[in-house]
Amino acid sequence: MSNTILVGAQWGDEGKGKIIDYLTEQADIVVRAQGGANAGHTVIVGKTKYILHLIPSGILRNRTTCVIGNGVVIDPAGLVEEIDGLKQNGIDPAGRLLVSDAAHMVFPYHKALDAAREALKGRGKIGTTLRGIGPAYGDKIARSGLRMGSILNAKRFVEQLGQAVRDNNILLRSLGARPLPLKRTMDGVLKAARRLRPYVTNTVQLLHKAVAAEKRILFEGAQGTFLDIDHGTFPYVTSSNTTAGGMCTGSGIPPTMIDRVIGVAKAYTTRVGEGPMPSEDRVVGDLLHGMGREYGATTGRERRCGWFDAVTVRQSARLNGITDLALTNLDGLDTLGSIKVCVGYRLGGKPIDHQPSDLAQLARCRPVYETFPGWQTPTDKIRTWKALPPNARRYAKALAKLTGTRLSHASVGPGRSQTITL
Ligand code: IMP
Ligand code: MG
């Protein structure tokens, strides 16, 4: 197997960064193809905890080339900050990190617009990460955004950026928000842009050359299937295609060159931000928050928690063509005597086996649960499938069966070594 896509099968935060880090051993190139600094991929190596927002998690292995593809939206200042953070930990991305010249940029006014629009929505807010993601993708689709390649022509970029800041200040004022100071805003962006110039290149050509040389590519999906702009719980979604197809358009690598799709799912469900979540349950939230778990890596917000929802993950398996299921956070359920799994919904008394696309209907869906016996044994030190408690194995296998996938990995903690391969 050479080219692998890894996607989140739920609402994000499935533990993709950790699984990517584990799989990177078998990859030459790791590619991010969508999203931006709204992502927060946590990887723990030894005693150091890394939270990566834009740079692929593969950067933590020194043999791996990392690509930020054309489908990503990049905040130049944020990227520089991330590069510097890695350098402080002895990791220099120079020469190993390549940034697409066709990737659109996120500017301070996108963040200001994100905040202004959320404020206007009031109680109907999306609960975004306020990283400017929606407004930046909006500019891309409206064909008015600026791409990374434009920083290579410094003189022209100054003009383009100046015009963009002035135009968007008009927009900000009209939304009742404060305009940005022109000079200070531009200086910040220009300073970061200068630093990023050496990283910018035509990554589509680079990736195709790599494929021809039989290099192995790993696509690091960000967010999760139900945050997909088309297939998620619109409008409570992010502004990119988080599903497998997005990895192709966001990188220039066609579907026929993909050999494997791994879906990552937690052994339960979490979600950050607003929007329906049928299996949400206080019992699970209290348990996990009590253990100090399930706080957002990007925003620090408490994540909403619930039981594993087999309806959504089954749908996710279809949307992404998931071949392998990597189940994470199994250890989060270690203390429970019994564990519920949402195996179907009831809508107005009738059973339903998929997520309705109408949000109002989804909000009225009631979960149908099946109960599984817990294992009440710590699993975080277990390293082989056979050594897992029988009830943990039964639970994990049942989730794969219910979702029509093949269980490929089970993860029992955030560390590199806490990943069991089946
Ligand atoms: P945005 O992507 O910042 O526009 O936020 C839109 C929605 O997606 C909000 O509900 C966010 O909480 C959610 N979201 C965005 N990125 C992530 C992520 O990486 N993990 C989990 N939720 C995310
Ligand atoms: Mg995250």
PDB file of N, CA and C in Angstrom, residues 295-302:
ATOM      1  N   TYR A 295     -10.688  18.684  26.215  1.00  0.00           N
ATOM      2  CA  TYR A 295     -10.650  20.132  26.094  1.00  0.00           C
ATOM      3  C   TYR A 295      -9.975  20.449  24.758  1.00  0.00           C
ATOM      4  N   GLY A 296     -10.515  21.411  23.997  1.00  0.00           N
ATOM      5  CA  GLY A 296     -10.036  21.672  22.638  1.00  0.00           C
ATOM      6  C   GLY A 296      -8.559  22.049  22.561  1.00  0.00           C
ATOM      7  N   ALA A 297      -7.850  21.502  21.545  1.00  0.00           N
ATOM      8  CA  ALA A 297      -6.420  21.786  21.379  1.00  0.00           C
ATOM      9  C   ALA A 297      -6.191  23.173  20.787  1.00  0.00           C
ATOM     10  N   THR A 298      -7.163  23.709  20.058  1.00  0.00           N
ATOM     11  CA  THR A 298      -7.001  25.015  19.426  1.00  0.00           C
ATOM     12  C   THR A 298      -7.601  26.123  20.282  1.00  0.00           C
ATOM     13  N   THR A 299      -8.765  25.863  20.865  1.00  0.00           N
ATOM     14  CA  THR A 299      -9.484  26.921  21.571  1.00  0.00           C
ATOM     15  C   THR A 299      -9.554  26.708  23.091  1.00  0.00           C
ATOM     16  N   GLY A 300      -9.183  25.518  23.553  1.00  0.00           N
ATOM     17  CA  GLY A 300      -9.273  25.227  24.981  1.00  0.00           C
ATOM     18  C   GLY A 300     -10.699  25.011  25.472  1.00  0.00           C
ATOM     19  N   ARG A 301     -11.667  25.088  24.535  1.00  0.00           N
ATOM     20  CA  ARG A 301     -13.062  24.912  24.929  1.00  0.00           C
ATOM     21  C   ARG A 301     -13.325  23.478  25.391  1.00  0.00           C
ATOM     22  N   GLU A 302     -14.285  23.331  26.328  1.00  0.00           N
ATOM     23  CA  GLU A 302     -14.701  22.011  26.761  1.00  0.00           C
ATOM     24  C   GLU A 302     -15.459  21.371  25.597  1.00  0.00           C
TER      25      GLU A 302
END
